[in-house]
Backbone as XML, in Angstrom:
<?xml version="1.0"?>
<chain id="A" units="angstrom">
  <residue number="1" name="UNK">
    <atom name="N" x="-145.695" y="-100.096" z="115.776"/>
    <atom name="CA" x="-145.973" y="-98.876" z="115.060"/>
    <atom name="C" x="-146.089" y="-99.141" z="113.559"/>
  </residue>
  <residue number="2" name="UNK">
    <atom name="N" x="-145.325" y="-100.082" z="113.031"/>
    <atom name="CA" x="-145.350" y="-100.312" z="111.595"/>
    <atom name="C" x="-146.715" y="-100.752" z="111.099"/>
  </residue>
  <residue number="3" name="UNK">
    <atom name="N" x="-147.345" y="-101.661" z="111.814"/>
    <atom name="CA" x="-148.663" y="-102.137" z="111.406"/>
    <atom name="C" x="-149.690" y="-101.015" z="111.486"/>
  </residue>
  <residue number="4" name="UNK">
    <atom name="N" x="-149.636" y="-100.243" z="112.554"/>
    <atom name="CA" x="-150.545" y="-99.110" z="112.683"/>
    <atom name="C" x="-150.306" y="-98.093" z="111.566"/>
  </residue>
  <residue number="5" name="UNK">
    <atom name="N" x="-149.050" y="-97.839" z="111.268"/>
    <atom name="CA" x="-148.702" y="-96.870" z="110.235"/>
    <atom name="C" x="-149.263" y="-97.301" z="108.880"/>
  </residue>
  <residue number="6" name="UNK">
    <atom name="N" x="-149.042" y="-98.535" z="108.501"/>
    <atom name="CA" x="-149.542" y="-99.022" z="107.211"/>
    <atom name="C" x="-151.062" y="-99.014" z="107.192"/>
  </residue>
  <residue number="7" name="UNK">
    <atom name="N" x="-151.679" y="-99.480" z="108.260"/>
    <atom name="CA" x="-153.139" y="-99.519" z="108.326"/>
    <atom name="C" x="-153.761" y="-98.130" z="108.268"/>
  </residue>
  <residue number="8" name="UNK">
    <atom name="N" x="-153.225" y="-97.202" z="109.037"/>
    <atom name="CA" x="-153.769" y="-95.846" z="109.059"/>
    <atom name="C" x="-153.532" y="-95.131" z="107.734"/>
  </residue>
  <residue number="9" name="UNK">
    <atom name="N" x="-152.368" y="-95.342" z="107.140"/>
    <atom name="CA" x="-152.082" y="-94.717" z="105.861"/>
    <atom name="C" x="-153.044" y="-95.216" z="104.786"/>
  </residue>
  <residue number="10" name="UNK">
    <atom name="N" x="-153.257" y="-96.526" z="104.720"/>
    <atom name="CA" x="-154.197" y="-97.085" z="103.739"/>
    <atom name="C" x="-155.614" y="-96.584" z="103.988"/>
  </residue>
  <residue number="11" name="UNK">
    <atom name="N" x="-156.004" y="-96.509" z="105.238"/>
    <atom name="CA" x="-157.346" y="-96.026" z="105.575"/>
    <atom name="C" x="-157.522" y="-94.573" z="105.137"/>
  </residue>
  <residue number="12" name="UNK">
    <atom name="N" x="-156.549" y="-93.732" z="105.448"/>
    <atom name="CA" x="-156.672" y="-92.313" z="105.096"/>
    <atom name="C" x="-156.657" y="-92.087" z="103.590"/>
  </residue>
  <residue number="13" name="UNK">
    <atom name="N" x="-155.817" y="-92.826" z="102.877"/>
    <atom name="CA" x="-155.791" y="-92.664" z="101.422"/>
    <atom name="C" x="-157.119" y="-93.104" z="100.818"/>
  </residue>
  <residue number="14" name="UNK">
    <atom name="N" x="-157.685" y="-94.162" z="101.351"/>
    <atom name="CA" x="-158.947" y="-94.652" z="100.811"/>
    <atom name="C" x="-160.166" y="-93.850" z="101.237"/>
  </residue>
  <residue number="15" name="UNK">
    <atom name="N" x="-160.224" y="-93.465" z="102.497"/>
    <atom name="CA" x="-161.428" y="-92.814" z="103.031"/>
    <atom name="C" x="-161.390" y="-91.296" z="102.932"/>
  </residue>
  <residue number="16" name="UNK">
    <atom name="N" x="-160.244" y="-90.698" z="103.228"/>
    <atom name="CA" x="-160.104" y="-89.235" z="103.241"/>
    <atom name="C" x="-158.865" y="-88.813" z="102.467"/>
  </residue>
  <residue number="17" name="UNK">
    <atom name="N" x="-158.831" y="-88.982" z="101.163"/>
    <atom name="CA" x="-157.605" y="-88.663" z="100.417"/>
    <atom name="C" x="-157.214" y="-87.181" z="100.486"/>
  </residue>
  <residue number="18" name="UNK">
    <atom name="N" x="-158.174" y="-86.301" z="100.676"/>
    <atom name="CA" x="-157.862" y="-84.878" z="100.735"/>
    <atom name="C" x="-157.234" y="-84.476" z="102.076"/>
  </residue>
  <residue number="19" name="UNK">
    <atom name="N" x="-157.264" y="-85.349" z="103.080"/>
    <atom name="CA" x="-156.619" y="-85.072" z="104.368"/>
    <atom name="C" x="-155.323" y="-85.846" z="104.544"/>
  </residue>
  <residue number="20" name="UNK">
    <atom name="N" x="-154.916" y="-86.584" z="103.515"/>
    <atom name="CA" x="-153.730" y="-87.433" z="103.649"/>
    <atom name="C" x="-152.483" y="-86.638" z="103.994"/>
  </residue>
  <residue number="21" name="UNK">
    <atom name="N" x="-152.317" y="-85.450" z="103.432"/>
    <atom name="CA" x="-151.102" y="-84.675" z="103.693"/>
    <atom name="C" x="-150.981" y="-84.260" z="105.154"/>
  </residue>
  <residue number="22" name="UNK">
    <atom name="N" x="-152.106" y="-84.143" z="105.874"/>
    <atom name="CA" x="-152.042" y="-83.821" z="107.307"/>
    <atom name="C" x="-151.454" y="-84.986" z="108.101"/>
  </residue>
  <residue number="23" name="UNK">
    <atom name="N" x="-151.548" y="-86.173" z="107.592"/>
    <atom name="CA" x="-150.969" y="-87.359" z="108.222"/>
    <atom name="C" x="-149.530" y="-87.562" z="107.758"/>
  </residue>
  <residue number="24" name="UNK">
    <atom name="N" x="-149.284" y="-87.396" z="106.478"/>
    <atom name="CA" x="-148.001" y="-87.767" z="105.901"/>
    <atom name="C" x="-146.880" y="-86.779" z="106.223"/>
  </residue>
  <residue number="25" name="UNK">
    <atom name="N" x="-147.146" y="-85.495" z="106.162"/>
    <atom name="CA" x="-146.082" y="-84.500" z="106.367"/>
    <atom name="C" x="-145.482" y="-84.580" z="107.773"/>
  </residue>
  <residue number="26" name="UNK">
    <atom name="N" x="-146.288" y="-84.578" z="108.843"/>
    <atom name="CA" x="-145.655" y="-84.712" z="110.174"/>
    <atom name="C" x="-144.927" y="-86.043" z="110.336"/>
  </residue>
  <residue number="27" name="UNK">
    <atom name="N" x="-145.491" y="-87.086" z="109.751"/>
    <atom name="CA" x="-144.861" y="-88.398" z="109.854"/>
    <atom name="C" x="-143.485" y="-88.398" z="109.192"/>
  </residue>
  <residue number="28" name="UNK">
    <atom name="N" x="-143.358" y="-87.766" z="108.047"/>
    <atom name="CA" x="-142.061" y="-87.701" z="107.360"/>
    <atom name="C" x="-141.050" y="-86.938" z="108.209"/>
  </residue>
  <residue number="29" name="UNK">
    <atom name="N" x="-141.449" y="-85.799" z="108.757"/>
    <atom name="CA" x="-140.517" y="-85.022" z="109.569"/>
    <atom name="C" x="-140.117" y="-85.762" z="110.835"/>
  </residue>
  <residue number="30" name="UNK">
    <atom name="N" x="-141.057" y="-86.419" z="111.485"/>
    <atom name="CA" x="-140.751" y="-87.157" z="112.714"/>
    <atom name="C" x="-139.844" y="-88.346" z="112.425"/>
  </residue>
  <residue number="31" name="UNK">
    <atom name="N" x="-140.195" y="-89.151" z="111.421"/>
    <atom name="CA" x="-139.401" y="-90.346" z="111.135"/>
    <atom name="C" x="-138.019" y="-89.993" z="110.581"/>
  </residue>
  <residue number="32" name="UNK">
    <atom name="N" x="-137.918" y="-88.929" z="109.799"/>
    <atom name="CA" x="-136.605" y="-88.508" z="109.311"/>
    <atom name="C" x="-135.759" y="-87.961" z="110.462"/>
  </residue>
  <residue number="33" name="UNK">
    <atom name="N" x="-136.388" y="-87.254" z="111.385"/>
    <atom name="CA" x="-135.664" y="-86.777" z="112.567"/>
    <atom name="C" x="-135.158" y="-87.917" z="113.433"/>
  </residue>
  <residue number="34" name="UNK">
    <atom name="N" x="-135.971" y="-88.924" z="113.619"/>
    <atom name="CA" x="-135.536" y="-90.100" z="114.382"/>
    <atom name="C" x="-134.396" y="-90.805" z="113.664"/>
  </residue>
  <residue number="35" name="UNK">
    <atom name="N" x="-134.517" y="-90.923" z="112.350"/>
    <atom name="CA" x="-133.452" y="-91.565" z="111.574"/>
    <atom name="C" x="-132.153" y="-90.767" z="111.685"/>
  </residue>
  <residue number="36" name="UNK">
    <atom name="N" x="-132.238" y="-89.424" z="111.623"/>
    <atom name="CA" x="-131.042" y="-88.609" z="111.760"/>
    <atom name="C" x="-130.398" y="-88.820" z="113.128"/>
  </residue>
  <residue number="37" name="UNK">
    <atom name="N" x="-131.226" y="-88.846" z="114.161"/>
    <atom name="CA" x="-130.713" y="-89.023" z="115.527"/>
    <atom name="C" x="-130.020" y="-90.375" z="115.674"/>
  </residue>
  <residue number="38" name="UNK">
    <atom name="N" x="-130.650" y="-91.434" z="115.148"/>
    <atom name="CA" x="-130.031" y="-92.756" z="115.225"/>
    <atom name="C" x="-128.762" y="-92.832" z="114.381"/>
  </residue>
  <residue number="39" name="UNK">
    <atom name="N" x="-128.802" y="-92.255" z="113.183"/>
    <atom name="CA" x="-127.627" y="-92.274" z="112.316"/>
    <atom name="C" x="-126.500" y="-91.426" z="112.893"/>
  </residue>
  <residue number="40" name="UNK">
    <atom name="N" x="-126.844" y="-90.341" z="113.555"/>
    <atom name="CA" x="-125.824" y="-89.477" z="114.157"/>
    <atom name="C" x="-125.046" y="-90.250" z="115.219"/>
  </residue>
  <residue number="41" name="UNK">
    <atom name="N" x="-125.738" y="-91.059" z="115.994"/>
    <atom name="CA" x="-125.076" y="-91.869" z="117.016"/>
    <atom name="C" x="-124.136" y="-92.906" z="116.425"/>
  </residue>
  <residue number="42" name="UNK">
    <atom name="N" x="-124.430" y="-93.370" z="115.228"/>
    <atom name="CA" x="-123.589" y="-94.363" z="114.560"/>
    <atom name="C" x="-122.597" y="-93.723" z="113.584"/>
  </residue>
  <residue number="43" name="UNK">
    <atom name="N" x="-122.562" y="-92.399" z="113.564"/>
    <atom name="CA" x="-121.713" y="-91.632" z="112.645"/>
    <atom name="C" x="-122.026" y="-91.954" z="111.184"/>
  </residue>
  <residue number="44" name="UNK">
    <atom name="N" x="-123.309" y="-92.158" z="110.884"/>
    <atom name="CA" x="-123.759" y="-92.418" z="109.519"/>
    <atom name="C" x="-124.697" y="-91.322" z="109.018"/>
  </residue>
  <residue number="45" name="UNK">
    <atom name="N" x="-124.743" y="-90.191" z="109.692"/>
    <atom name="CA" x="-125.719" y="-89.165" z="109.361"/>
    <atom name="C" x="-125.508" y="-88.575" z="107.976"/>
  </residue>
  <residue number="46" name="UNK">
    <atom name="N" x="-124.341" y="-88.749" z="107.390"/>
    <atom name="CA" x="-124.122" y="-88.252" z="106.029"/>
    <atom name="C" x="-124.872" y="-89.089" z="104.993"/>
  </residue>
  <residue number="47" name="UNK">
    <atom name="N" x="-125.355" y="-90.245" z="105.387"/>
    <atom name="CA" x="-126.176" y="-91.041" z="104.480"/>
    <atom name="C" x="-127.508" y="-90.349" z="104.174"/>
  </residue>
  <residue number="48" name="UNK">
    <atom name="N" x="-127.890" y="-89.386" z="104.994"/>
    <atom name="CA" x="-129.132" y="-88.656" z="104.750"/>
    <atom name="C" x="-129.008" y="-87.677" z="103.583"/>
  </residue>
  <residue number="49" name="UNK">
    <atom name="N" x="-127.812" y="-87.537" z="103.007"/>
    <atom name="CA" x="-127.643" y="-86.742" z="101.795"/>
    <atom name="C" x="-127.931" y="-87.559" z="100.543"/>
  </residue>
  <residue number="50" name="UNK">
    <atom name="N" x="-128.398" y="-88.775" z="100.717"/>
    <atom name="CA" x="-128.722" y="-89.636" z="99.588"/>
    <atom name="C" x="-129.861" y="-89.018" z="98.770"/>
  </residue>
  <residue number="51" name="UNK">
    <atom name="N" x="-129.933" y="-89.387" z="97.518"/>
    <atom name="CA" x="-130.902" y="-88.801" z="96.591"/>
    <atom name="C" x="-132.346" y="-89.020" z="97.031"/>
  </residue>
  <residue number="52" name="UNK">
    <atom name="N" x="-132.644" y="-90.169" z="97.636"/>
    <atom name="CA" x="-134.036" y="-90.448" z="98.014"/>
    <atom name="C" x="-134.534" y="-89.482" z="99.094"/>
  </residue>
  <residue number="53" name="UNK">
    <atom name="N" x="-133.665" y="-89.059" z="99.987"/>
    <atom name="CA" x="-134.077" y="-88.093" z="101.008"/>
    <atom name="C" x="-134.323" y="-86.721" z="100.385"/>
  </residue>
  <residue number="54" name="UNK">
    <atom name="N" x="-133.525" y="-86.359" z="99.389"/>
    <atom name="CA" x="-133.764" y="-85.101" z="98.678"/>
    <atom name="C" x="-135.086" y="-85.165" z="97.919"/>
  </residue>
  <residue number="55" name="UNK">
    <atom name="N" x="-135.387" y="-86.320" z="97.338"/>
    <atom name="CA" x="-136.664" y="-86.466" z="96.629"/>
    <atom name="C" x="-137.833" y="-86.320" z="97.594"/>
  </residue>
  <residue number="56" name="UNK">
    <atom name="N" x="-137.720" y="-86.896" z="98.781"/>
    <atom name="CA" x="-138.778" y="-86.733" z="99.785"/>
    <atom name="C" x="-138.899" y="-85.285" z="100.238"/>
  </residue>
  <residue number="57" name="UNK">
    <atom name="N" x="-137.775" y="-84.604" z="100.390"/>
    <atom name="CA" x="-137.815" y="-83.193" z="100.758"/>
    <atom name="C" x="-138.471" y="-82.337" z="99.688"/>
  </residue>
  <residue number="58" name="UNK">
    <atom name="N" x="-138.168" y="-82.617" z="98.425"/>
    <atom name="CA" x="-138.820" y="-81.893" z="97.333"/>
    <atom name="C" x="-140.315" y="-82.169" z="97.297"/>
  </residue>
  <residue number="59" name="UNK">
    <atom name="N" x="-140.687" y="-83.386" z="97.602"/>
    <atom name="CA" x="-142.115" y="-83.729" z="97.641"/>
    <atom name="C" x="-142.829" y="-82.972" z="98.755"/>
  </residue>
  <residue number="60" name="UNK">
    <atom name="N" x="-142.196" y="-82.861" z="99.911"/>
    <atom name="CA" x="-142.799" y="-82.099" z="101.002"/>
    <atom name="C" x="-142.922" y="-80.626" z="100.620"/>
  </residue>
  <residue number="61" name="UNK">
    <atom name="N" x="-141.909" y="-80.083" z="99.943"/>
    <atom name="CA" x="-141.987" y="-78.698" z="99.478"/>
    <atom name="C" x="-143.156" y="-78.522" z="98.516"/>
  </residue>
  <residue number="62" name="UNK">
    <atom name="N" x="-143.308" y="-79.452" z="97.599"/>
    <atom name="CA" x="-144.400" y="-79.387" z="96.623"/>
    <atom name="C" x="-145.765" y="-79.434" z="97.317"/>
  </residue>
  <residue number="63" name="UNK">
    <atom name="N" x="-145.929" y="-80.341" z="98.244"/>
    <atom name="CA" x="-147.225" y="-80.500" z="98.916"/>
    <atom name="C" x="-147.573" y="-79.273" z="99.744"/>
  </residue>
  <residue number="64" name="UNK">
    <atom name="N" x="-146.605" y="-78.680" z="100.406"/>
    <atom name="CA" x="-146.878" y="-77.556" z="101.304"/>
    <atom name="C" x="-146.932" y="-76.220" z="100.566"/>
  </residue>
  <residue number="65" name="UNK">
    <atom name="N" x="-145.960" y="-75.957" z="99.692"/>
    <atom name="CA" x="-145.810" y="-74.611" z="99.137"/>
    <atom name="C" x="-146.305" y="-74.447" z="97.699"/>
  </residue>
  <residue number="66" name="UNK">
    <atom name="N" x="-146.331" y="-75.512" z="96.912"/>
    <atom name="CA" x="-146.678" y="-75.354" z="95.498"/>
    <atom name="C" x="-147.578" y="-76.481" z="94.999"/>
  </residue>
  <residue number="67" name="UNK">
    <atom name="N" x="-148.710" y="-76.734" z="95.658"/>
    <atom name="CA" x="-149.531" y="-77.886" z="95.255"/>
    <atom name="C" x="-150.183" y="-77.741" z="93.881"/>
  </residue>
  <residue number="68" name="UNK">
    <atom name="N" x="-150.269" y="-76.540" z="93.358"/>
    <atom name="CA" x="-150.901" y="-76.340" z="92.054"/>
    <atom name="C" x="-149.898" y="-76.146" z="90.924"/>
  </residue>
  <residue number="69" name="UNK">
    <atom name="N" x="-148.635" y="-76.319" z="91.194"/>
    <atom name="CA" x="-147.604" y="-76.082" z="90.192"/>
    <atom name="C" x="-147.418" y="-77.305" z="89.296"/>
  </residue>
  <residue number="70" name="UNK">
    <atom name="N" x="-147.673" y="-77.106" z="88.024"/>
    <atom name="CA" x="-147.480" y="-78.189" z="87.066"/>
    <atom name="C" x="-146.011" y="-78.509" z="86.843"/>
  </residue>
  <residue number="71" name="UNK">
    <atom name="N" x="-145.162" y="-77.477" z="86.920"/>
    <atom name="CA" x="-143.726" y="-77.690" z="86.726"/>
    <atom name="C" x="-143.144" y="-78.540" z="87.855"/>
  </residue>
  <residue number="72" name="UNK">
    <atom name="N" x="-143.521" y="-78.243" z="89.117"/>
    <atom name="CA" x="-143.043" y="-79.050" z="90.241"/>
    <atom name="C" x="-143.524" y="-80.483" z="90.123"/>
  </residue>
  <residue number="73" name="UNK">
    <atom name="N" x="-144.762" y="-80.665" z="89.674"/>
    <atom name="CA" x="-145.285" y="-82.025" z="89.515"/>
    <atom name="C" x="-144.452" y="-82.805" z="88.502"/>
  </residue>
  <residue number="74" name="UNK">
    <atom name="N" x="-144.105" y="-82.168" z="87.393"/>
    <atom name="CA" x="-143.299" y="-82.850" z="86.378"/>
    <atom name="C" x="-141.897" y="-83.175" z="86.900"/>
  </residue>
  <residue number="75" name="UNK">
    <atom name="N" x="-141.311" y="-82.239" z="87.623"/>
    <atom name="CA" x="-139.983" y="-82.493" z="88.201"/>
    <atom name="C" x="-140.047" y="-83.663" z="89.160"/>
  </residue>
  <residue number="76" name="UNK">
    <atom name="N" x="-141.041" y="-83.674" z="90.042"/>
    <atom name="CA" x="-141.149" y="-84.755" z="91.013"/>
    <atom name="C" x="-141.500" y="-86.081" z="90.355"/>
  </residue>
  <residue number="77" name="UNK">
    <atom name="N" x="-142.258" y="-86.054" z="89.288"/>
    <atom name="CA" x="-142.529" y="-87.287" z="88.560"/>
    <atom name="C" x="-141.237" y="-87.862" z="88.000"/>
  </residue>
  <residue number="78" name="UNK">
    <atom name="N" x="-140.399" y="-87.009" z="87.427"/>
    <atom name="CA" x="-139.117" y="-87.475" z="86.897"/>
    <atom name="C" x="-138.189" y="-87.958" z="88.000"/>
  </residue>
  <residue number="79" name="UNK">
    <atom name="N" x="-138.152" y="-87.229" z="89.103"/>
    <atom name="CA" x="-137.295" y="-87.622" z="90.223"/>
    <atom name="C" x="-137.747" y="-88.960" z="90.811"/>
  </residue>
  <residue number="80" name="UNK">
    <atom name="N" x="-139.039" y="-89.159" z="90.893"/>
    <atom name="CA" x="-139.570" y="-90.380" z="91.504"/>
    <atom name="C" x="-139.466" y="-91.590" z="90.599"/>
  </residue>
  <residue number="81" name="UNK">
    <atom name="N" x="-139.628" y="-91.397" z="89.299"/>
    <atom name="CA" x="-139.687" y="-92.541" z="88.392"/>
    <atom name="C" x="-138.428" y="-92.735" z="87.560"/>
  </residue>
  <residue number="82" name="UNK">
    <atom name="N" x="-137.608" y="-91.728" z="87.439"/>
    <atom name="CA" x="-136.417" y="-91.856" z="86.618"/>
    <atom name="C" x="-136.786" y="-91.980" z="85.159"/>
  </residue>
  <residue number="83" name="UNK">
    <atom name="N" x="-135.858" y="-92.409" z="84.346"/>
    <atom name="CA" x="-136.174" y="-92.566" z="82.923"/>
    <atom name="C" x="-137.034" y="-93.806" z="82.714"/>
  </residue>
  <residue number="84" name="UNK">
    <atom name="N" x="-138.178" y="-93.593" z="82.156"/>
    <atom name="CA" x="-139.099" y="-94.727" z="81.927"/>
    <atom name="C" x="-138.838" y="-95.370" z="80.586"/>
  </residue>
</chain>
C-alpha cells in the first residue's frame, strides 16, 4: 500500500491538483482510524493527542470548511512551519 499511496499521491498532485483533496481527506480519516485502533490495542491511544495530529485535524477543517479563509491559512502555516 505504501508504494501505491506515494505513487498515486504524486500523480494526483501533478496531474489533477484541484482533485487532490478528494484523495487526501478520506485517506487521512482512514489511516488515522486504523492508527487509533492499533494504538488502542496497545494502550497507546493517548499518543493521538500529540500536536501533529491536531495540526492535521486543523488542516482537514481548513480544506473542508474554510478553503478561502486567509486567517486559517496563516494559522496553519504557523502550525506547520513553526518559528522560521
